[in-house]
Tab-separated table of C-alpha atoms in Angstrom:
chain	number	residue	atom	x	y	z
A	300	MET	CA	89.765	118.241	2.206
A	301	SER	CA	87.124	120.775	1.272
A	302	ILE	CA	86.932	124.296	2.600
A	303	GLU	CA	83.622	123.457	4.273
A	304	GLU	CA	85.271	120.548	6.059
A	305	ASP	CA	88.106	122.838	7.212
A	306	ARG	CA	85.603	125.365	8.500
A	307	ARG	CA	83.628	122.716	10.325
A	308	ARG	CA	86.777	121.371	11.979
A	309	PHE	CA	87.952	124.854	12.885
A	310	ALA	CA	84.560	125.552	14.470
A	311	ASP	CA	84.780	122.295	16.440
A	312	VAL	CA	88.449	122.388	17.417
A	313	VAL	CA	89.497	126.029	17.772
A	314	MET	CA	86.404	128.127	18.418
A	315	PRO	CA	85.525	126.520	21.790
A	316	HIS	CA	88.980	127.532	23.060
A	317	LEU	CA	89.138	131.028	21.626
A	318	GLY	CA	88.481	132.461	25.105
A	319	ASP	CA	91.435	130.597	26.581
A	320	ALA	CA	93.468	131.569	23.541
A	321	TYR	CA	92.745	135.233	24.107
A	322	SER	CA	93.426	135.027	27.823
A	323	LEU	CA	96.788	133.305	27.280
A	324	ALA	CA	97.755	135.826	24.585
A	325	HIS	CA	96.778	138.648	26.925
A	326	TRP	CA	98.927	137.313	29.754
A	327	LEU	CA	101.884	136.640	27.477
A	328	THR	CA	101.868	140.013	25.729
A	329	GLY	CA	100.499	141.995	28.657
A	330	ASP	CA	98.257	144.052	26.420
A	331	ALA	CA	94.694	143.750	25.086
A	332	ALA	CA	95.403	145.146	21.627
A	333	ASP	CA	98.439	142.901	21.255
A	334	ALA	CA	96.335	139.929	22.348
A	335	ASP	CA	93.889	140.787	19.532
A	336	ASP	CA	96.695	140.629	17.004
A	337	VAL	CA	98.137	137.413	18.390
A	338	VAL	CA	94.763	135.626	18.485
A	339	GLN	CA	93.996	136.650	14.929
A	340	GLU	CA	97.374	135.572	13.647
A	341	ALA	CA	97.140	132.318	15.610
A	342	SER	CA	93.660	131.667	14.216
A	343	LEU	CA	95.011	132.119	10.725
A	344	ARG	CA	97.793	129.653	11.462
A	345	ALA	CA	95.379	127.210	13.081
A	346	PHE	CA	93.011	127.397	10.131
A	347	ARG	CA	95.833	126.682	7.732
A	348	ALA	CA	97.006	123.768	9.867
A	349	ILE	CA	93.586	122.379	10.769
A	350	GLY	CA	94.145	119.405	8.496
A	351	SER	CA	97.058	118.335	10.689
A	352	TYR	CA	95.033	118.365	13.919
A	353	GLY	CA	95.395	114.840	15.245
A	354	GLY	CA	92.122	114.651	17.130
A	355	ARG	CA	93.585	114.390	20.625
A	356	ASN	CA	93.442	117.438	22.849
A	357	ALA	CA	91.838	120.363	21.029
A	358	ARG	CA	92.568	122.878	23.768
A	359	ALA	CA	96.250	121.945	24.022
A	360	TRP	CA	96.541	121.966	20.217
A	361	THR	CA	94.993	125.418	19.974
A	362	LEU	CA	96.980	126.888	22.859
A	363	THR	CA	100.231	125.513	21.428
A	364	ILE	CA	99.654	127.565	18.296
A	365	VAL	CA	98.675	130.624	20.325
A	366	ARG	CA	101.782	130.308	22.472
A	367	ASN	CA	104.103	129.943	19.478
A	368	THR	CA	102.425	132.866	17.747
A	369	ALA	CA	102.767	134.997	20.864
A	370	PHE	CA	106.474	134.178	21.075
A	371	SER	CA	107.075	135.080	17.420
A	372	TRP	CA	105.157	138.251	18.086
A	373	LEU	CA	107.170	139.118	21.191
A	374	THR	CA	110.435	138.371	19.411
A	375	LYS	CA	109.440	140.644	16.560
A	376	HIS	CA	107.956	143.520	18.519
A	377	ARG	CA	109.662	143.398	21.886
A	378	ARG	CA	113.137	142.099	21.472
A	379	GLY	CA	114.645	141.048	24.745
A	380	THR	CA	111.344	140.217	26.424
A	381	VAL	CA	111.677	136.493	25.992
A	382	VAL	CA	114.515	135.492	28.250
A	383	ALA	CA	116.016	132.145	27.375
A	384	VAL	CA	115.115	129.698	30.101
A	385	ASP	CA	118.645	128.321	30.224
A	386	ASP	CA	119.934	131.744	31.197
A	387	LEU	CA	117.207	132.103	33.761
A	388	GLU	CA	117.886	128.773	35.385
A	389	ALA	CA	121.630	129.450	35.456
A	390	VAL	CA	120.929	132.689	37.282
A	391	GLU	CA	118.754	130.889	39.791
A	392	ARG	CA	121.331	128.184	40.378
A	393	ALA	CA	123.952	130.841	41.027
A	394	GLN	CA	121.618	132.555	43.455
A	395	ALA	CA	120.939	129.289	45.213
A	396	LEU	CA	124.592	128.537	45.942
A	397	PRO	CA	125.396	128.283	49.650
A	398	GLY	CA	126.496	131.540	51.184
A	399	ARG	CA	124.571	133.609	48.666
A	400	GLU	CA	121.374	135.341	49.481
A	401	GLY	CA	118.777	134.000	47.064
A	402	ALA	CA	115.094	133.381	46.794
A	403	LEU	CA	115.509	129.650	46.491
A	404	ALA	CA	118.145	129.099	49.137
A	405	ASN	CA	116.610	131.363	51.692
A	406	PRO	CA	113.071	132.218	50.824
A	407	ALA	CA	111.486	135.047	52.751
A	408	THR	CA	108.186	133.275	52.638
A	409	PRO	CA	105.126	135.308	53.516
A	410	GLU	CA	102.549	133.940	55.882
A	411	THR	CA	99.486	132.188	54.531
A	412	GLU	CA	97.296	135.004	55.783
A	413	LEU	CA	99.219	137.580	53.792
A	414	ILE	CA	98.763	135.542	50.617
A	415	ALA	CA	95.067	135.122	51.271
A	416	LYS	CA	94.676	138.868	51.742
A	417	ALA	CA	96.426	139.856	48.518
A	418	ASP	CA	94.146	141.910	46.321
A	419	ALA	CA	93.534	141.529	42.589
A	420	ALA	CA	95.849	144.360	41.583
A	421	ARG	CA	98.770	142.934	43.550
A	422	LEU	CA	98.198	139.454	42.163
A	423	GLU	CA	97.958	140.720	38.602
A	424	ALA	CA	101.089	142.820	38.963
A	425	GLY	CA	102.903	139.844	40.477
A	426	ILE	CA	101.932	137.565	37.592
A	427	ALA	CA	102.865	140.199	35.021
A	428	ALA	CA	106.297	140.571	36.643
A	429	LEU	CA	107.128	136.871	36.287
A	430	PRO	CA	109.606	135.948	33.552
A	431	VAL	CA	107.697	134.547	30.574
A	432	PRO	CA	108.534	130.823	31.071
A	433	PHE	CA	107.267	130.969	34.655
A	434	ARG	CA	104.321	133.204	33.851
A	435	GLU	CA	102.970	130.963	31.111
A	436	THR	CA	103.229	127.882	33.331
A	437	LEU	CA	101.365	129.563	36.170
A	438	VAL	CA	98.686	130.999	33.885
A	439	LEU	CA	98.063	127.659	32.178
A	440	ARG	CA	97.815	125.835	35.504
A	441	ASP	CA	96.302	128.213	38.047
A	442	LEU	CA	94.195	130.472	35.844
A	443	GLN	CA	93.271	128.192	32.962
A	444	GLY	CA	93.215	124.885	34.801
A	445	LEU	CA	95.288	122.733	32.465
A	446	ASP	CA	96.864	119.638	34.003
A	447	TYR	CA	100.603	118.976	33.922
A	448	ARG	CA	100.456	116.796	30.822
A	449	GLU	CA	98.479	119.375	28.872
A	450	ILE	CA	100.904	122.110	29.898
A	451	ALA	CA	103.841	119.919	28.869
A	452	GLU	CA	102.172	119.475	25.477
A	453	VAL	CA	101.532	123.192	25.017
A	454	MET	CA	105.040	124.235	26.087
A	455	GLU	CA	106.696	121.261	24.405
A	456	VAL	CA	108.745	120.392	27.489
A	457	PRO	CA	108.836	117.326	29.796
A	458	VAL	CA	106.400	117.130	32.710
A	459	GLY	CA	109.326	117.475	35.151
A	460	THR	CA	110.157	120.860	33.637
A	461	VAL	CA	106.540	121.926	34.028
A	462	MET	CA	106.717	120.985	37.708
A	463	SER	CA	109.913	122.874	38.433
A	464	ARG	CA	108.782	125.969	36.522
A	465	LEU	CA	105.434	125.945	38.258
A	466	ALA	CA	107.099	125.693	41.663
A	467	ARG	CA	109.417	128.584	40.812
A	468	ALA	CA	106.576	130.665	39.438
A	469	ARG	CA	104.503	130.214	42.599
A	470	ARG	CA	107.510	130.821	44.823
A	471	ARG	CA	108.315	134.088	43.049
A	472	LEU	CA	104.702	135.189	43.086
A	473	MET	CA	104.374	134.500	46.812
A	474	ASP	CA	107.594	136.380	47.472
A	475	THR	CA	106.384	139.350	45.443
A	476	ILE	CA	103.118	139.446	47.330
A	477	GLY	CA	104.984	139.311	50.644
A	478	ASN	CA	107.683	141.820	49.747
A	479	THR	CA	105.433	144.508	48.380
A	480	GLU	CA	103.074	144.356	51.325
A	481	ARG	CA	103.573	147.262	53.678
B	296	MET	CA	115.800	122.621	42.477
B	297	THR	CA	119.292	121.998	43.740
B	298	ASN	CA	120.788	119.218	45.750
B	299	ASP	CA	121.766	121.718	48.414
B	300	ASN	CA	118.192	121.745	49.562
B	301	PRO	CA	117.176	118.267	50.690
B	302	ALA	CA	113.526	119.273	50.912
B	303	ALA	CA	113.411	120.419	47.282
B	304	ASP	CA	111.841	117.234	45.941
B	305	ASP	CA	109.297	117.159	48.734
B	306	ARG	CA	108.364	120.753	47.959
B	307	LEU	CA	107.802	119.845	44.300
B	308	LEU	CA	105.627	116.953	45.397
B	309	ILE	CA	103.493	119.256	47.513
B	310	HIS	CA	102.738	121.271	44.389
B	311	ALA	CA	101.772	118.051	42.624
B	312	LEU	CA	99.602	117.117	45.602
B	313	VAL	CA	97.638	120.383	45.667
B	314	ASP	CA	97.271	120.126	41.896
B	315	GLY	CA	95.744	116.663	42.194
B	316	GLU	CA	98.511	115.164	40.076
B	317	LEU	CA	99.565	112.371	42.435
B	318	ASP	CA	98.170	108.879	42.387
B	319	PRO	CA	96.650	107.715	45.698
B	320	ALA	CA	99.771	105.845	46.859
B	321	HIS	CA	102.068	108.821	46.342
B	322	ALA	CA	99.489	111.232	47.715
B	323	LEU	CA	99.345	109.202	50.913
B	324	GLU	CA	103.126	109.212	51.200
B	325	VAL	CA	103.289	112.989	50.807
B	326	GLU	CA	100.429	113.461	53.276
B	327	ARG	CA	102.479	111.506	55.830
B	328	LYS	CA	105.509	113.721	55.280
B	329	ILE	CA	103.376	116.819	55.672
B	330	ALA	CA	101.962	115.478	58.937
B	331	ALA	CA	105.499	114.962	60.225
B	332	ASP	CA	106.967	118.285	59.096
B	333	PRO	CA	105.399	121.645	60.033
B	334	ALA	CA	107.478	123.409	57.349
B	335	LEU	CA	105.902	121.249	54.665
B	336	ALA	CA	102.464	121.758	56.177
B	337	ALA	CA	102.976	125.524	56.074
B	338	GLU	CA	104.044	125.266	52.439
B	339	ARG	CA	100.875	123.420	51.553
B	340	ALA	CA	98.746	126.005	53.344
B	341	ARG	CA	100.477	128.801	51.421
B	342	LEU	CA	99.984	127.054	48.095
B	343	LEU	CA	96.310	126.474	48.765
B	344	ALA	CA	95.896	130.106	49.785
B	345	LEU	CA	97.687	131.237	46.627
B	346	GLN	CA	95.606	129.040	44.371
B	347	ARG	CA	92.436	130.209	45.984
B	348	ALA	CA	93.433	133.879	45.726
B	349	LEU	CA	94.289	133.425	42.045
B	350	ARG	CA	91.059	131.589	41.340
B	351	GLU	CA	88.791	134.009	43.153
B	352	LYS	CA	90.429	137.373	42.720
B	353	VAL	CA	92.258	137.613	39.426
B	354	PRO	CA	89.721	139.061	37.002
B	355	PRO	CA	89.209	136.987	33.866
B	356	LYS	CA	90.209	138.377	30.501
B	357	PRO	CA	87.064	137.776	28.501
B	358	LEU	CA	87.238	137.376	24.759
B	359	PRO	CA	86.058	140.625	23.164
B	360	ALA	CA	83.143	140.109	20.785
B	361	HIS	CA	84.980	141.844	17.948
B	362	VAL	CA	87.863	139.360	18.134
B	363	ARG	CA	85.477	136.431	17.837
B	364	MET	CA	83.680	138.102	14.947
B	365	ARG	CA	86.882	138.819	13.076
B	366	VAL	CA	88.049	135.259	13.419
B	367	GLU	CA	84.668	133.932	12.301
B	368	ARG	CA	84.565	136.275	9.360
B	369	ALA	CA	88.094	135.428	8.313
B	370	VAL	CA	87.526	131.699	8.167
B	371	GLY	CA	83.941	132.030	6.971
B	372	ILE	CA	81.991	130.521	9.828
B	373	GLY	CA	79.359	131.623	12.310
B	374	ALA	CA	76.892	134.444	11.888
B	375	ALA	CA	78.897	135.941	9.070
B	376	ARG	CA	78.069	132.928	6.917
B	377	SER	CA	74.559	132.098	7.978
B	378	GLY	CA	72.832	135.184	6.567
B	379	ARG	CA	69.737	134.249	4.628
B	380	GLY	CA	69.487	134.770	0.928
B	381	ARG	CA	73.199	134.450	0.409
B	382	PRO	CA	74.427	131.475	-1.517
B	383	THR	CA	76.509	129.039	0.437
B	384	TRP	CA	79.940	128.159	-0.733
B	385	ALA	CA	78.677	124.762	-1.763
B	386	ALA	CA	76.072	126.369	-3.979
B	387	LEU	CA	78.704	128.603	-5.506
B	388	ALA	CA	80.938	125.616	-6.060
B	389	ALA	CA	78.076	123.889	-7.858
B	390	SER	CA	77.556	126.906	-10.083
B	391	VAL	CA	81.260	126.923	-10.859
B	392	ALA	CA	81.080	123.300	-11.886
B	393	ILE	CA	78.236	124.114	-14.232
B	394	ALA	CA	80.109	127.079	-15.642
B	395	LEU	CA	83.105	124.902	-16.328
B	396	LEU	CA	80.959	122.275	-18.017
B	397	ALA	CA	79.317	124.926	-20.137
B	398	GLY	CA	82.717	126.135	-21.187
B	399	SER	CA	84.053	129.411	-19.931
B	400	ALA	CA	85.003	132.210	-22.238
B	401	SER	CA	88.346	132.360	-20.504
B	402	THR	CA	91.038	129.810	-20.900
B	403	TYR	CA	92.102	128.286	-17.625
B	404	VAL	CA	95.468	126.695	-17.574
B	405	ALA	CA	96.500	123.989	-15.217
B	406	LEU	CA	100.118	124.813	-14.597
B	407	ALA	CA	102.845	122.930	-12.844
B	408	PRO	CA	103.924	124.600	-9.608
B	409	SER	CA	105.883	127.722	-10.429
B	410	GLY	CA	106.889	131.083	-9.035
B	411	GLY	CA	103.307	132.153	-9.492
B	412	ASP	CA	102.171	129.708	-6.824
B	413	ARG	CA	104.306	131.299	-4.173
B	414	VAL	CA	102.964	134.721	-5.135
B	415	ALA	CA	99.417	133.343	-5.121
B	416	GLU	CA	99.970	131.959	-1.618
B	417	GLU	CA	101.211	135.301	-0.377
B	418	VAL	CA	98.346	137.156	-2.013
B	419	ALA	CA	95.875	134.767	-0.376
B	420	ASP	CA	97.585	135.160	3.002
B	421	ASP	CA	97.511	138.951	2.782
B	422	HIS	CA	93.831	138.840	1.867
B	423	LEU	CA	93.046	136.555	4.790
B	424	ARG	CA	95.111	138.693	7.142
B	425	ALA	CA	93.346	141.820	5.928
B	426	LEU	CA	89.955	140.213	6.600
B	427	MET	CA	91.073	139.691	10.172
B	428	ALA	CA	92.084	143.296	10.658
B	429	SER	CA	89.531	145.727	12.004
B	430	GLN	CA	89.041	146.831	8.413
B	431	PRO	CA	90.442	145.130	5.339
B	432	TYR	CA	91.858	148.295	3.799
B	433	GLU	CA	93.954	151.238	4.897
B	434	VAL	CA	92.180	153.845	2.832
B	435	ALA	CA	88.405	153.530	2.710
B	436	SER	CA	86.813	155.128	-0.296
B	437	SER	CA	84.568	154.223	-3.180
B	438	ASP	CA	86.113	157.049	-5.197
B	439	ARG	CA	89.029	155.958	-7.335
B	440	HIS	CA	90.248	159.567	-7.427
B	441	THR	CA	90.768	159.266	-3.669
B	442	VAL	CA	92.197	155.762	-3.618
B	443	LYS	CA	94.760	156.181	-6.396
B	444	PRO	CA	96.482	159.292	-4.973
B	445	TRP	CA	96.638	157.613	-1.559
B	446	PHE	CA	99.219	155.205	-2.974
B	447	ASN	CA	101.437	158.020	-4.240
B	448	GLY	CA	104.465	158.407	-2.039
B	449	LYS	CA	103.943	155.011	-0.435
B	450	ILE	CA	104.976	152.886	-3.382
B	451	PRO	CA	106.867	153.671	-6.609
B	452	GLN	CA	103.870	153.335	-8.878
B	453	ALA	CA	100.191	153.784	-8.096
B	454	PRO	CA	98.063	150.954	-9.479
B	455	ARG	CA	95.423	151.123	-12.131
B	456	VAL	CA	92.183	151.846	-10.306
B	457	VAL	CA	88.930	151.285	-12.133
B	458	ASP	CA	85.331	151.982	-11.212
B	459	LEU	CA	83.218	148.826	-11.352
B	460	ALA	CA	80.204	149.991	-9.347
B	461	GLN	CA	77.972	149.604	-12.419
B	462	GLN	CA	78.909	145.933	-12.630
B	463	ASP	CA	78.037	145.443	-8.936
B	464	PHE	CA	81.663	145.409	-7.828
B	465	PRO	CA	81.958	148.702	-5.926
B	466	LEU	CA	85.405	149.835	-4.868
B	467	VAL	CA	85.744	149.969	-1.080
B	468	GLY	CA	89.374	150.909	-0.556
B	469	GLY	CA	93.019	150.080	-0.899
B	470	ARG	CA	95.966	148.914	1.136
B	471	ILE	CA	99.638	148.004	0.861
B	472	ASP	CA	100.446	144.292	0.762
B	473	VAL	CA	103.858	142.708	0.973
B	474	ILE	CA	104.492	140.180	-1.790
B	475	GLY	CA	107.913	138.607	-2.166
B	476	GLY	CA	109.323	141.176	0.246
B	477	GLU	CA	108.069	144.090	-1.877
B	478	ALA	CA	105.364	146.556	-0.937
B	479	VAL	CA	102.678	146.342	-3.589
B	480	PRO	CA	99.332	148.088	-3.942
B	481	ALA	CA	96.158	146.108	-3.337
B	482	LEU	CA	92.663	147.298	-4.183
B	483	VAL	CA	89.605	146.053	-2.365
B	484	TYR	CA	86.279	145.624	-4.115
B	485	ARG	CA	83.023	144.259	-2.808
B	486	HIS	CA	80.424	141.980	-4.337
B	487	ARG	CA	77.377	141.531	-2.111
B	488	GLN	CA	78.975	140.657	1.222
B	489	HIS	CA	82.154	139.278	-0.262
B	490	LEU	CA	85.397	141.181	-0.537
B	491	ILE	CA	87.823	140.878	-3.412
B	492	SER	CA	91.456	141.942	-3.114
B	493	VAL	CA	93.403	142.747	-6.254
B	494	ALA	CA	97.158	142.879	-5.760
B	495	ALA	CA	99.234	144.498	-8.483
B	496	VAL	CA	102.722	143.013	-8.471
B	497	PRO	CA	105.213	145.013	-10.544
B	498	ASP	CA	107.645	143.216	-12.798
B	499	GLY	CA	105.349	140.270	-13.178
B	500	LYS	CA	107.411	138.608	-15.852
B	501	ARG	CA	106.773	135.212	-14.400
B	502	ALA	CA	103.051	135.543	-14.813
B	503	GLY	CA	101.682	133.975	-17.937
B	504	ALA	CA	99.718	135.926	-20.483
B	505	GLN	CA	96.780	133.631	-19.952
B	506	LEU	CA	94.556	133.586	-16.916
B	507	GLN	CA	95.853	131.448	-14.111
B	508	ARG	CA	93.507	130.019	-11.581
B	509	ARG	CA	94.423	128.777	-8.111
B	510	THR	CA	92.714	127.752	-4.941
B	511	VAL	CA	94.641	128.517	-1.784
B	512	ARG	CA	93.092	127.464	1.520
B	513	GLY	CA	89.649	127.640	0.023
B	514	TYR	CA	90.073	131.072	-1.511
B	515	ASN	CA	89.843	131.407	-5.235
B	516	LEU	CA	92.517	133.332	-7.068
B	517	VAL	CA	92.800	134.479	-10.647
B	518	GLY	CA	96.067	135.857	-11.963
B	519	TRP	CA	96.891	137.609	-15.223
B	520	ARG	CA	99.495	139.920	-16.692
B	521	ASP	CA	99.044	143.377	-18.081
B	522	GLY	CA	102.223	144.926	-19.414
B	523	ASN	CA	104.842	144.443	-16.754
B	524	THR	CA	102.384	144.061	-13.923
B	525	ALA	CA	101.024	140.782	-12.636
B	526	TYR	CA	97.562	141.063	-11.130
B	527	TRP	CA	96.104	138.616	-8.663
B	528	ALA	CA	92.478	138.758	-7.615
B	529	VAL	CA	91.532	136.773	-4.515
B	530	SER	CA	88.178	136.240	-2.862
B	531	ASP	CA	85.913	133.729	-1.219
B	532	LEU	CA	83.578	134.334	-4.130
B	533	GLY	CA	82.897	131.328	-6.289
B	534	ALA	CA	85.231	130.927	-9.228
B	535	GLY	CA	82.500	131.911	-11.700
B	536	GLU	CA	81.801	135.225	-10.006
B	537	LEU	CA	85.474	135.940	-9.499
B	538	ASP	CA	85.970	135.288	-13.193
B	539	ALA	CA	83.204	137.804	-13.944
B	540	PHE	CA	84.963	140.323	-11.723
B	541	VAL	CA	88.294	139.798	-13.472
B	542	GLN	CA	86.662	140.203	-16.838
B	543	ALA	CA	85.029	143.457	-15.699
B	544	PHE	CA	88.298	144.695	-14.192
B	545	ARG	CA	90.316	143.978	-17.315
B	546	SER	CA	87.824	145.457	-19.764
B	547	ALA	CA	87.123	148.612	-17.759
B	548	PRO	CA	88.445	151.729	-19.466
B	549	ALA	CA	91.593	153.184	-17.977
B	550	GLU	CA	91.340	156.730	-16.736
């Protein structure tokens, strides 16, 4: 495959989704300068791998690379940020046991009106506070508009996992909005 | 969700409903449950309010223009490539073909994969990565008497820095690359709008005495050995022009 062919494919496949790529990197790293680095590194990886693009979903393909790059980046620069999901779900199960106070077992759910009134700063802070596996699911669905199958492809998990993480992410976000409201 | 909460599955399905992920039959079933259960109805109202708040209030994170430009420049697409009067890569490739037919003064060797290939890959990667950075060098200077001392104290041995401005390859700066886990000096030269990185890898015993030519991800590389140092020049220049650069670099008088 010639370099011109690679460039043409990169322009067709990756460039249209560079905005989404940057947005996802920004939400995952929480920082504009870090998002710059991640997008550039991911673009390099995508360009090198463009020959392996299978022609299905260009956005999911691109975002998969961005997500993996962001995780390598977080692991390298912010050890401890990426909590293993298994640990997280074990914690939640423990919290949800009967007789224990926990968000899942006994959600202090805010009223619809309170959610509707939440301002941008509170929403952004709430999203940023979500553990990474929940945050990425919520961002991909509610901010970037991917459907469940696309999200499953990007995160390389089954659709059922996408659904449960999305539900948890929204539950936590709603609770945060409610609890921080004075 | 746990089995302790009998409504857990229904709650998941409400998410799927507001996300438009249910087929009509399942959607109808969930709608019926919502109609019969005020708690589920309240959950749906909250989810819709949340989605709407997220959609309308969370400010987008627009792609900065400089990020797009860096990516375009690094892979050689977009405005960076469409400038008039500059030869396209295809044209350069054609001129290379002609040069090869005419017989180059240098001897190119087609080698079996060797240690040099791994080094060449790393050199090409560092070059590409540097193109993506805000500037492709850490010290910016066209004066070799500024660039050479900059390396002192950062690496054991400063590289040979030559002035090629007369040959239309002005020096633009230098940086530290990492090749095979070692910090090595890299010089950056320019030819028209194209940048050339020259990495100087100490202890280059594996490099052959003859010129070695590679193409890694579309970038041309030329490697050679001088004493104990292996040099690799990498650029998106056509092979013919890169060859001319290498010849100029090698024949330039040392300080």
